[in-house]
Amino acid sequence: MSLTHETSHRLFAEARQVLPGGVDSPVRAYQSVGLEPPFIARGEGSHIIDVDGNDYVDYVDSWGPLILGHNHPAIREAVISAASRGLSFGAPVAGEADLAKLMCRMVPGLEMVRFVNSGTEAVMSALRLARAATRRDKVIKFEGCYHGHVDSMLVKAGSGALTGGVPNSPGVPAAVTADTLLATYNDLASVERLLGENEGQVAAIIVEPVAANMGVVPPEAGFLAGLRALCDKAGSLLIFDEVITGFRLAAGGAQERFGVRADLVTYGKVIGAGMPVGAYGGSRKLMELVAPAGPVYQAGTLSGNPVAMAAGAAQLEIISSDAGFYDRLDERAARLTQGLARACAGTAVVQGVGSLACVYFSAGAPVRCYADALACDTDAFSAYFAGMLDRGVYLAPSQFEALFVSASHSDADIDATINAAREVFGGLRERA
Ligand code: KE4
């Protein structure tokens, strides 16, 4: 079944005249899969419909925010109601503390948050706070982890930085990344070595508790707890970048799921329900160093925007009042990943945690770190991607991204996805 894309093609040509690459975020341009992106007209539940009328089961979910699916009535109503009172005031509104209190109720140990407008801003601010709190400059990150387009983090970053084959971006001064130390994911010895070589100089270790920007790489047993112990010994802060995992892996995110407490946590995506929201948070002691309570400057015209706060609160209220939400979400995701694993057996492997998953063309080898991810066959991934898109399954257009299962994905969606994968992998095997 070949879908028609005339309108998307025309819109993409027009967009490329006024937007770099025709998009506002690189991975959306479909460059790594060698296709043109469908332009989306609307979303409903687990489906999106493009401007040519093609209907897809959506596993991008706006890259994670839409854990309840598109156009959820309660979230839509909350946004319309807030917007009807004005879009922004640049002044305190009750909705900011309402969402912050809700987050602190859901996340053990979270005492205070600051809202910003993106995950990138959250990471940038958390790094500044960690450096101020420890009076140290160096930061350890992991190859293949992506923490937004913060200058100091664009070193062997994942996601779009990896997809575009540009692990390090031009325009980032060497002086800025001189304090960024690179470790290997799932390799505590690589961290210990860096801490030893930079004794007393490391402000923080920042980590994606599940690496979801080089596909989906779970933390191996003891890895996160090991980072906690190494930070305690070195006097460094542990930052969990939970922009993807926050409020997705559990109410308390990865901290709850893996039983490891970070000193600072960054959030995004789910807490905005599709509106531009990021946040960073931690203990009151640390967070009260942030202006105007303390000296660490950070600001934002639209931070805590009332409409965005209403959207995030509506989504978290639904989740937090549903005791079985995460169990059901994980069960739904397990049905999908088990079906995909059967369909791709012998050609690809499926890795996942909770409602995050990735189909890796790694010749059957597990993907434990950046080097393993880089070894994957991206041409084979592209053929798989195109085949699934043609069958109405909308996946992230890169081997180095996750698929996101939402509460809106039905049994019918999952069965259709598994059937599409069966056909696609059958075709790939025939052509092999
Ligand atoms: P934003 O600035 O894009 O809101 O968040 C940056 C960010 C920070 N930390 C983690 C762990 C992230 O995954 C992200 C952004 N995720 C990507 C998807 N892998 C966003 C998609 C895009 O760049 O268009």
Short mmCIF file of C-alpha atoms and ligand atoms in Angstrom, two decimals:
data_model
loop_
_atom_site.label_atom_id
_atom_site.label_comp_id
_atom_site.label_asym_id
_atom_site.label_seq_id
_atom_site.Cartn_x
_atom_site.Cartn_y
_atom_site.Cartn_z
CA MET A 1 0.00 0.00 0.00
CA SER A 2 1.71 3.21 -1.04
CA LEU A 3 0.41 6.34 0.60
CA THR A 4 0.14 9.62 -1.33
CA HIS A 5 2.09 12.62 -0.02
CA GLU A 6 1.50 15.40 -2.58
CA THR A 7 0.38 18.03 -0.07
CA SER A 8 3.18 17.21 2.37
CA HIS A 9 5.66 17.41 -0.50
CA ARG A 10 4.42 20.86 -1.48
CA LEU A 11 4.39 22.13 2.11
CA PHE A 12 7.89 20.77 2.71
CA ALA A 13 9.22 22.58 -0.38
CA GLU A 14 7.65 25.83 0.87
CA ALA A 15 8.93 25.26 4.43
CA ARG A 16 12.50 24.72 3.24
CA GLN A 17 12.42 28.28 1.84
CA VAL A 18 11.92 29.84 5.26
CA LEU A 19 12.94 27.22 7.86
CA PRO A 20 16.41 25.59 7.97
CA GLY A 21 15.82 22.10 6.53
CA GLY A 22 12.10 22.89 6.48
CA VAL A 23 11.72 22.08 10.18
CA ASP A 24 12.15 23.51 13.64
CA SER A 25 13.97 20.47 15.01
CA PRO A 26 16.43 18.44 12.90
CA VAL A 27 15.20 14.89 13.51
CA ARG A 28 11.77 15.82 12.10
CA ALA A 29 13.29 16.32 8.62
CA TYR A 30 13.57 12.55 7.98
CA GLN A 31 17.09 13.03 6.54
CA SER A 32 18.48 9.89 8.19
CA VAL A 33 15.76 7.70 6.64
CA GLY A 34 16.02 9.38 3.21
CA LEU A 35 12.35 10.37 2.99
CA GLU A 36 10.30 13.54 3.14
CA PRO A 37 8.28 13.99 6.34
CA PRO A 38 4.47 13.89 6.30
CA PHE A 39 2.97 17.16 7.50
CA ILE A 40 0.47 16.44 10.25
CA ALA A 41 -3.02 17.93 10.15
CA ARG A 42 -4.42 16.61 13.45
CA GLY A 43 -4.16 14.04 16.20
CA GLU A 44 -6.81 11.97 17.93
CA GLY A 45 -5.98 9.51 20.69
CA SER A 46 -3.30 7.15 19.38
CA HIS A 47 -3.63 8.33 15.78
CA ILE A 48 -2.37 11.22 13.70
CA ILE A 49 -3.68 12.17 10.28
CA ASP A 50 -1.44 13.91 7.76
CA VAL A 51 -2.40 16.66 5.33
CA ASP A 52 -3.00 14.08 2.59
CA GLY A 53 -5.50 12.25 4.78
CA ASN A 54 -3.18 9.34 5.64
CA ASP A 55 -3.93 7.88 9.09
CA TYR A 56 -1.11 6.53 11.28
CA VAL A 57 -0.79 4.82 14.64
CA ASP A 58 1.55 7.27 16.36
CA TYR A 59 4.46 5.96 18.44
CA VAL A 60 6.32 9.29 18.51
CA ASP A 61 3.63 11.00 20.63
CA SER A 62 5.38 14.35 20.06
CA TRP A 63 8.59 12.62 21.31
CA GLY A 64 7.03 11.53 24.58
CA PRO A 65 4.77 14.26 26.05
CA LEU A 66 1.48 12.66 24.97
CA ILE A 67 1.40 9.75 27.41
CA LEU A 68 -2.42 9.94 27.32
CA GLY A 69 -2.56 10.30 23.54
CA HIS A 70 -3.54 13.21 21.31
CA ASN A 71 -6.31 15.71 22.02
CA HIS A 72 -7.36 14.24 25.34
CA PRO A 73 -10.70 15.95 26.23
CA ALA A 74 -9.76 16.83 29.82
CA ILE A 75 -6.44 18.34 28.73
CA ARG A 76 -8.07 20.19 25.83
CA GLU A 77 -10.71 21.64 28.16
CA ALA A 78 -8.07 22.71 30.70
CA VAL A 79 -6.08 24.50 27.98
CA ILE A 80 -9.16 26.22 26.51
CA SER A 81 -10.31 27.31 29.95
CA ALA A 82 -6.90 28.72 30.91
CA ALA A 83 -6.45 30.40 27.53
CA SER A 84 -9.86 32.04 27.85
CA ARG A 85 -8.47 33.99 30.85
CA GLY A 86 -5.39 35.18 28.96
CA LEU A 87 -2.28 33.50 27.55
CA SER A 88 0.45 34.96 29.74
CA PHE A 89 0.98 37.59 32.42
CA GLY A 90 4.66 37.44 33.33
CA ALA A 91 3.42 37.39 36.89
CA PRO A 92 2.81 34.63 39.47
CA VAL A 93 -0.26 32.50 38.89
CA ALA A 94 -1.66 29.79 41.17
CA GLY A 95 -1.20 27.15 38.47
CA GLU A 96 2.60 27.15 38.85
CA ALA A 97 2.56 26.05 42.48
CA ASP A 98 -0.34 23.70 41.74
CA LEU A 99 1.71 21.77 39.18
CA ALA A 100 4.83 21.93 41.34
CA LYS A 101 2.96 20.51 44.35
CA LEU A 102 1.52 17.73 42.20
CA MET A 103 5.00 16.80 40.94
CA CYS A 104 6.43 16.85 44.47
CA ARG A 105 3.60 14.59 45.65
CA MET A 106 4.37 12.09 42.90
CA VAL A 107 8.18 12.06 43.14
CA PRO A 108 9.77 10.87 46.39
CA GLY A 109 12.40 13.36 47.55
CA LEU A 110 11.38 16.14 45.18
CA GLU A 111 10.89 19.20 47.41
CA MET A 112 11.06 22.15 45.01
CA VAL A 113 11.04 22.76 41.25
CA ARG A 114 11.61 25.63 38.85
CA PHE A 115 9.71 25.66 35.57
CA VAL A 116 11.36 26.59 32.29
CA ASN A 117 10.27 26.19 28.68
CA SER A 118 12.16 23.12 27.47
CA GLY A 119 14.25 20.17 28.54
CA THR A 120 17.30 21.97 27.22
CA GLU A 121 16.68 24.91 29.54
CA ALA A 122 16.12 22.52 32.43
CA VAL A 123 19.47 20.81 31.82
CA MET A 124 21.32 24.09 31.30
CA SER A 125 19.94 25.42 34.59
CA ALA A 126 20.55 22.23 36.57
CA LEU A 127 24.19 22.19 35.42
CA ARG A 128 24.64 25.82 36.50
CA LEU A 129 23.09 25.07 39.88
CA ALA A 130 25.28 21.99 40.39
CA ARG A 131 28.41 23.97 39.57
CA ALA A 132 27.37 26.77 41.94
CA ALA A 133 26.49 24.37 44.76
CA THR A 134 29.79 22.46 44.53
CA ARG A 135 31.98 25.37 43.40
CA ARG A 136 33.37 22.98 40.77
CA ASP A 137 33.38 23.29 36.97
CA LYS A 138 33.71 19.84 35.40
CA VAL A 139 30.73 17.64 34.46
CA ILE A 140 30.67 14.00 33.39
CA LYS A 141 28.19 12.97 30.69
CA PHE A 142 27.88 9.70 28.80
CA GLU A 143 28.57 9.14 25.11
CA GLY A 144 25.28 8.78 23.26
CA CYS A 145 23.20 10.48 25.92
CA TYR A 146 21.39 13.59 24.77
CA HIS A 147 20.57 16.40 27.15
CA GLY A 148 19.22 19.02 24.75
CA HIS A 149 21.27 21.42 22.67
CA VAL A 150 23.17 22.93 25.61
CA ASP A 151 26.60 23.91 24.26
CA SER A 152 28.49 21.97 26.92
CA MET A 153 26.39 18.84 26.31
CA LEU A 154 26.81 18.72 22.53
CA VAL A 155 29.71 16.34 22.79
CA LYS A 156 29.04 12.83 21.44
CA ALA A 157 25.40 13.55 22.09
CA GLY A 158 22.62 11.24 21.03
CA SER A 159 19.27 11.87 19.32
CA GLY A 160 19.40 14.35 16.46
CA ALA A 161 23.09 15.10 17.07
CA LEU A 162 23.78 11.42 16.41
CA THR A 163 21.15 10.94 13.73
CA GLY A 164 22.68 13.70 11.65
CA GLY A 165 26.09 12.06 12.01
CA VAL A 166 27.39 15.24 13.67
CA PRO A 167 28.27 14.10 17.19
CA ASN A 168 29.95 17.41 17.88
CA SER A 169 28.34 20.60 16.62
CA PRO A 170 30.16 23.52 14.95
CA GLY A 171 29.74 26.75 16.87
CA VAL A 172 30.52 25.21 20.25
CA PRO A 173 33.78 26.77 21.50
CA ALA A 174 36.39 24.28 22.69
CA ALA A 175 36.58 26.25 25.93
CA VAL A 176 32.95 25.42 26.60
CA THR A 177 33.38 21.66 26.27
CA ALA A 178 36.78 21.57 27.97
CA ASP A 179 34.97 20.89 31.25
CA THR A 180 32.77 18.16 29.78
CA LEU A 181 34.17 14.71 30.48
CA LEU A 182 32.90 11.70 28.53
CA ALA A 183 32.21 8.31 30.10
CA THR A 184 30.80 5.11 28.65
CA TYR A 185 27.20 4.18 29.51
CA ASN A 186 26.92 1.06 31.69
CA ASP A 187 30.65 1.25 32.46
CA LEU A 188 31.28 2.38 36.04
CA ALA A 189 35.03 1.94 35.63
CA SER A 190 35.05 4.67 32.97
CA VAL A 191 33.39 7.00 35.48
CA GLU A 192 35.72 6.04 38.32
CA ARG A 193 38.70 6.73 36.07
CA LEU A 194 37.46 10.24 35.23
CA LEU A 195 36.71 11.03 38.86
CA GLY A 196 40.20 9.89 39.82
CA GLU A 197 41.85 11.94 37.08
CA ASN A 198 39.81 15.01 38.07
CA GLU A 199 39.71 14.62 41.82
CA GLY A 200 37.76 17.36 43.58
CA GLN A 201 36.84 19.03 40.27
CA VAL A 202 33.66 17.25 39.13
CA ALA A 203 30.50 19.21 39.96
CA ALA A 204 28.09 16.59 38.67
CA ILE A 205 27.47 13.44 36.73
CA ILE A 206 24.49 13.85 34.40
CA VAL A 207 22.86 10.71 33.06
CA GLU A 208 19.75 9.56 31.29
CA PRO A 209 18.65 6.83 33.75
CA VAL A 210 17.44 4.97 30.67
CA ALA A 211 19.46 6.06 27.65
CA ALA A 212 16.65 6.82 25.18
CA ASN A 213 18.58 8.90 22.68
CA MET A 214 20.70 6.13 21.23
CA GLY A 215 17.64 3.92 20.86
CA VAL A 216 16.69 2.48 24.26
CA VAL A 217 19.61 1.28 26.39
CA PRO A 218 18.54 0.09 29.85
CA PRO A 219 20.87 0.71 32.80
CA GLU A 220 22.52 -2.58 33.73
CA ALA A 221 22.10 -3.87 37.28
CA GLY A 222 24.08 -1.73 39.67
CA PHE A 223 24.93 1.01 37.19
CA LEU A 224 22.73 3.76 38.60
CA ALA A 225 23.39 2.77 42.20
CA GLY A 226 27.07 2.74 41.35
CA LEU A 227 26.85 6.30 40.05
CA ARG A 228 25.14 7.31 43.30
CA ALA A 229 27.95 5.78 45.35
CA LEU A 230 30.67 7.34 43.18
CA CYS A 231 29.04 10.77 43.50
CA ASP A 232 28.79 10.45 47.28
CA LYS A 233 32.46 9.48 47.48
CA ALA A 234 33.61 12.28 45.15
CA GLY A 235 31.37 15.01 46.58
CA SER A 236 29.73 15.42 43.16
CA LEU A 237 26.01 15.79 42.51
CA LEU A 238 24.04 13.16 40.58
CA ILE A 239 21.71 14.65 37.98
CA PHE A 240 19.06 12.38 36.44
CA ASP A 241 17.93 13.77 33.13
CA GLU A 242 14.32 12.52 33.24
CA VAL A 243 13.01 14.63 30.39
CA ILE A 244 11.92 11.35 28.77
CA THR A 245 11.60 8.99 31.75
CA GLY A 246 9.96 11.43 34.18
CA PHE A 247 6.35 10.49 35.00
CA ARG A 248 6.63 7.83 32.28
CA LEU A 249 8.49 4.95 33.96
CA ALA A 250 6.56 5.43 37.22
CA ALA A 251 4.86 8.24 39.08
CA GLY A 252 8.26 8.92 40.61
CA GLY A 253 10.01 8.30 37.32
CA ALA A 254 13.32 6.45 37.10
CA GLN A 255 14.19 7.32 40.69
CA GLU A 256 11.21 5.26 41.82
CA ARG A 257 11.56 2.54 39.18
CA PHE A 258 15.23 1.87 39.93
CA GLY A 259 15.26 2.90 43.58
CA VAL A 260 18.13 5.37 43.16
CA ARG A 261 17.82 8.97 44.38
CA ALA A 262 19.38 11.76 42.32
CA ASP A 263 20.35 15.16 43.76
CA LEU A 264 18.81 17.09 40.87
CA VAL A 265 16.30 15.91 38.25
CA THR A 266 15.36 17.52 34.97
CA TYR A 267 11.91 17.16 33.44
CA GLY A 268 10.04 18.03 30.25
CA LYS A 269 7.61 16.41 27.84
CA VAL A 270 4.97 14.66 30.04
CA ILE A 271 4.79 17.58 32.51
CA GLY A 272 3.66 19.85 29.67
CA ALA A 273 1.28 17.37 27.96
CA GLY A 274 2.39 18.79 24.61
CA MET A 275 2.83 22.40 25.69
CA PRO A 276 6.36 23.87 26.03
CA VAL A 277 7.36 23.04 29.61
CA GLY A 278 10.60 21.96 31.25
CA ALA A 279 11.56 21.87 34.89
CA TYR A 280 14.42 21.08 37.23
CA GLY A 281 14.09 20.19 40.86
CA GLY A 282 15.54 18.60 43.94
CA SER A 283 15.96 19.30 47.63
CA ARG A 284 14.84 22.63 49.10
CA LYS A 285 18.46 23.20 50.21
CA LEU A 286 19.76 22.99 46.65
CA MET A 287 16.84 24.70 44.91
CA GLU A 288 16.86 27.70 47.27
CA LEU A 289 20.21 28.62 45.76
CA VAL A 290 18.25 29.64 42.62
CA ALA A 291 17.35 33.31 42.15
CA PRO A 292 15.64 35.16 43.65
CA ALA A 293 15.88 32.91 46.72
CA GLY A 294 19.60 32.54 46.14
CA PRO A 295 22.40 33.79 43.89
CA VAL A 296 22.17 31.33 40.97
CA TYR A 297 20.58 33.32 38.18
CA GLN A 298 18.01 31.76 35.87
CA ALA A 299 14.96 33.40 34.31
CA GLY A 300 12.38 33.07 31.53
CA THR A 301 9.66 35.27 30.06
CA LEU A 302 7.22 32.42 29.58
CA SER A 303 8.39 30.13 32.37
CA GLY A 304 5.39 28.78 34.29
CA ASN A 305 3.05 29.90 31.52
CA PRO A 306 -0.52 29.52 32.85
CA VAL A 307 -1.85 27.66 29.80
CA ALA A 308 1.09 25.25 29.82
CA MET A 309 0.75 24.71 33.57
CA ALA A 310 -2.94 23.87 33.11
CA ALA A 311 -2.11 21.31 30.42
CA GLY A 312 0.57 19.62 32.51
CA ALA A 313 -1.56 19.59 35.65
CA ALA A 314 -4.52 18.08 33.81
CA GLN A 315 -2.34 15.25 32.49
CA LEU A 316 -0.61 14.53 35.82
CA GLU A 317 -3.90 14.68 37.73
CA ILE A 318 -5.38 11.98 35.49
CA ILE A 319 -2.30 9.80 35.90
CA SER A 320 -1.85 10.34 39.66
CA SER A 321 -5.49 9.48 40.40
CA ASP A 322 -5.29 6.17 38.50
CA ALA A 323 -3.58 3.58 40.71
CA GLY A 324 -3.18 1.07 37.91
CA PHE A 325 -2.01 3.50 35.24
CA TYR A 326 1.63 2.45 34.99
CA ASP A 327 0.97 -1.28 35.29
CA ARG A 328 -1.51 -1.09 32.42
CA LEU A 329 0.83 1.09 30.36
CA ASP A 330 3.71 -1.35 30.85
CA GLU A 331 1.49 -4.32 30.02
CA ARG A 332 0.38 -2.64 26.81
CA ALA A 333 3.98 -1.88 25.91
CA ALA A 334 5.07 -5.44 26.70
CA ARG A 335 2.43 -6.82 24.33
CA LEU A 336 3.82 -4.61 21.58
CA THR A 337 7.51 -5.33 22.22
CA GLN A 338 6.92 -9.09 22.49
CA GLY A 339 5.04 -9.02 19.19
CA LEU A 340 7.75 -6.92 17.51
CA ALA A 341 10.46 -9.25 18.86
CA ARG A 342 8.69 -12.26 17.33
CA ALA A 343 8.27 -10.43 14.02
CA CYS A 344 11.92 -9.30 13.78
CA ALA A 345 13.60 -12.42 15.21
CA GLY A 346 16.81 -13.17 13.37
CA THR A 347 16.93 -9.72 11.76
CA ALA A 348 16.73 -7.23 14.59
CA VAL A 349 16.49 -7.12 18.38
CA VAL A 350 14.03 -5.21 20.56
CA GLN A 351 15.14 -3.44 23.75
CA GLY A 352 12.81 -1.59 26.05
CA VAL A 353 12.00 -0.33 29.51
CA GLY A 354 8.37 0.25 30.44
CA SER A 355 6.67 2.18 27.63
CA LEU A 356 9.95 2.95 25.84
CA ALA A 357 11.32 0.59 23.19
CA CYS A 358 13.62 0.38 20.19
CA VAL A 359 14.07 -2.09 17.31
CA TYR A 360 17.84 -2.34 16.80
CA PHE A 361 19.48 -3.61 13.61
CA SER A 362 22.50 -4.74 15.60
CA ALA A 363 22.96 -8.20 14.00
CA GLY A 364 21.41 -9.74 17.10
CA ALA A 365 23.89 -8.18 19.56
CA PRO A 366 22.61 -6.33 22.62
CA VAL A 367 23.15 -2.55 22.58
CA ARG A 368 24.75 -1.54 25.90
CA CYS A 369 26.44 1.75 24.95
CA TYR A 370 27.18 4.34 22.25
CA ALA A 371 29.70 2.18 20.35
CA ASP A 372 27.16 -0.66 20.14
CA ALA A 373 24.50 1.74 18.86
CA LEU A 374 26.84 3.21 16.24
CA ALA A 375 27.47 -0.30 14.89
CA CYS A 376 23.79 -0.75 13.97
CA ASP A 377 22.76 -1.04 10.30
CA THR A 378 20.98 2.27 9.73
CA ASP A 379 20.18 1.39 6.10
CA ALA A 380 18.25 -1.65 7.29
CA PHE A 381 16.52 0.51 9.88
CA SER A 382 15.52 2.96 7.12
CA ALA A 383 13.98 0.16 5.04
CA TYR A 384 12.04 -1.04 8.11
CA PHE A 385 10.96 2.51 8.90
CA ALA A 386 9.70 3.14 5.34
CA GLY A 387 7.80 -0.14 5.29
CA MET A 388 6.09 0.60 8.59
CA LEU A 389 5.22 4.17 7.57
CA ASP A 390 3.72 2.85 4.34
CA ARG A 391 1.53 0.55 6.46
CA GLY A 392 0.30 3.41 8.64
CA VAL A 393 2.72 3.02 11.57
CA TYR A 394 4.42 6.29 12.53
CA LEU A 395 7.78 5.64 14.24
CA ALA A 396 10.67 7.94 15.12
CA PRO A 397 12.69 8.42 11.89
CA SER A 398 15.99 7.29 13.37
CA GLN A 399 17.67 4.18 14.71
CA PHE A 400 18.78 6.36 17.64
CA GLU A 401 15.36 7.24 19.02
CA ALA A 402 12.74 5.48 21.09
CA LEU A 403 9.20 4.50 20.36
CA PHE A 404 6.70 5.70 22.92
CA VAL A 405 3.64 3.70 23.97
CA SER A 406 0.77 5.74 25.38
CA ALA A 407 -2.34 4.86 27.37
CA SER A 408 -4.36 5.56 24.22
CA HIS A 409 -2.81 2.72 22.16
CA SER A 410 -5.54 0.11 21.76
CA ASP A 411 -5.23 -3.64 21.32
CA ALA A 412 -6.25 -3.07 17.70
CA ASP A 413 -3.41 -0.54 17.27
CA ILE A 414 -0.90 -2.99 18.71
CA ASP A 415 -2.15 -5.92 16.65
CA ALA A 416 -2.01 -3.80 13.48
CA THR A 417 1.54 -2.69 14.34
CA ILE A 418 2.70 -6.26 14.91
CA ASN A 419 1.07 -7.40 11.64
CA ALA A 420 2.76 -4.55 9.77
CA ALA A 421 6.11 -5.54 11.31
CA ARG A 422 5.54 -9.17 10.29
CA GLU A 423 5.01 -8.08 6.67
CA VAL A 424 7.97 -5.69 6.68
CA PHE A 425 10.42 -8.17 8.21
CA GLY A 426 9.12 -10.88 5.91
CA GLY A 427 10.00 -8.63 2.99
CA LEU A 428 13.40 -7.73 4.43
CA ARG A 429 14.25 -11.41 4.85
CA GLU A 430 13.23 -12.17 1.26
CA ARG A 431 15.47 -9.38 -0.01
CA ALA A 432 18.38 -10.37 2.25
P1 KE4 B 1 13.94 19.76 24.63
O1 KE4 B 1 14.84 20.96 24.75
O2 KE4 B 1 13.92 19.18 23.22
O3 KE4 B 1 12.54 19.99 25.21
O4 KE4 B 1 14.54 18.61 25.57
C1 KE4 B 1 15.88 18.23 25.37
C2 KE4 B 1 16.10 16.84 25.95
C3 KE4 B 1 16.76 16.73 27.16
N1 KE4 B 1 16.98 15.52 27.72
C4 KE4 B 1 16.55 14.39 27.12
C5 KE4 B 1 16.81 13.07 27.79
C6 KE4 B 1 15.87 14.45 25.88
O5 KE4 B 1 15.45 13.30 25.29
C7 KE4 B 1 15.62 15.70 25.28
C8 KE4 B 1 14.93 15.84 23.95
N2 KE4 B 1 14.51 14.62 23.33
C9 KE4 B 1 14.46 14.63 21.88
C10 KE4 B 1 14.03 13.24 21.41
N3 KE4 B 1 15.03 12.27 21.62
C11 KE4 B 1 13.58 15.71 21.35
C12 KE4 B 1 13.23 15.58 19.90
C13 KE4 B 1 13.80 16.71 19.10
O6 KE4 B 1 14.96 17.11 19.36
O7 KE4 B 1 13.09 17.17 18.18
#
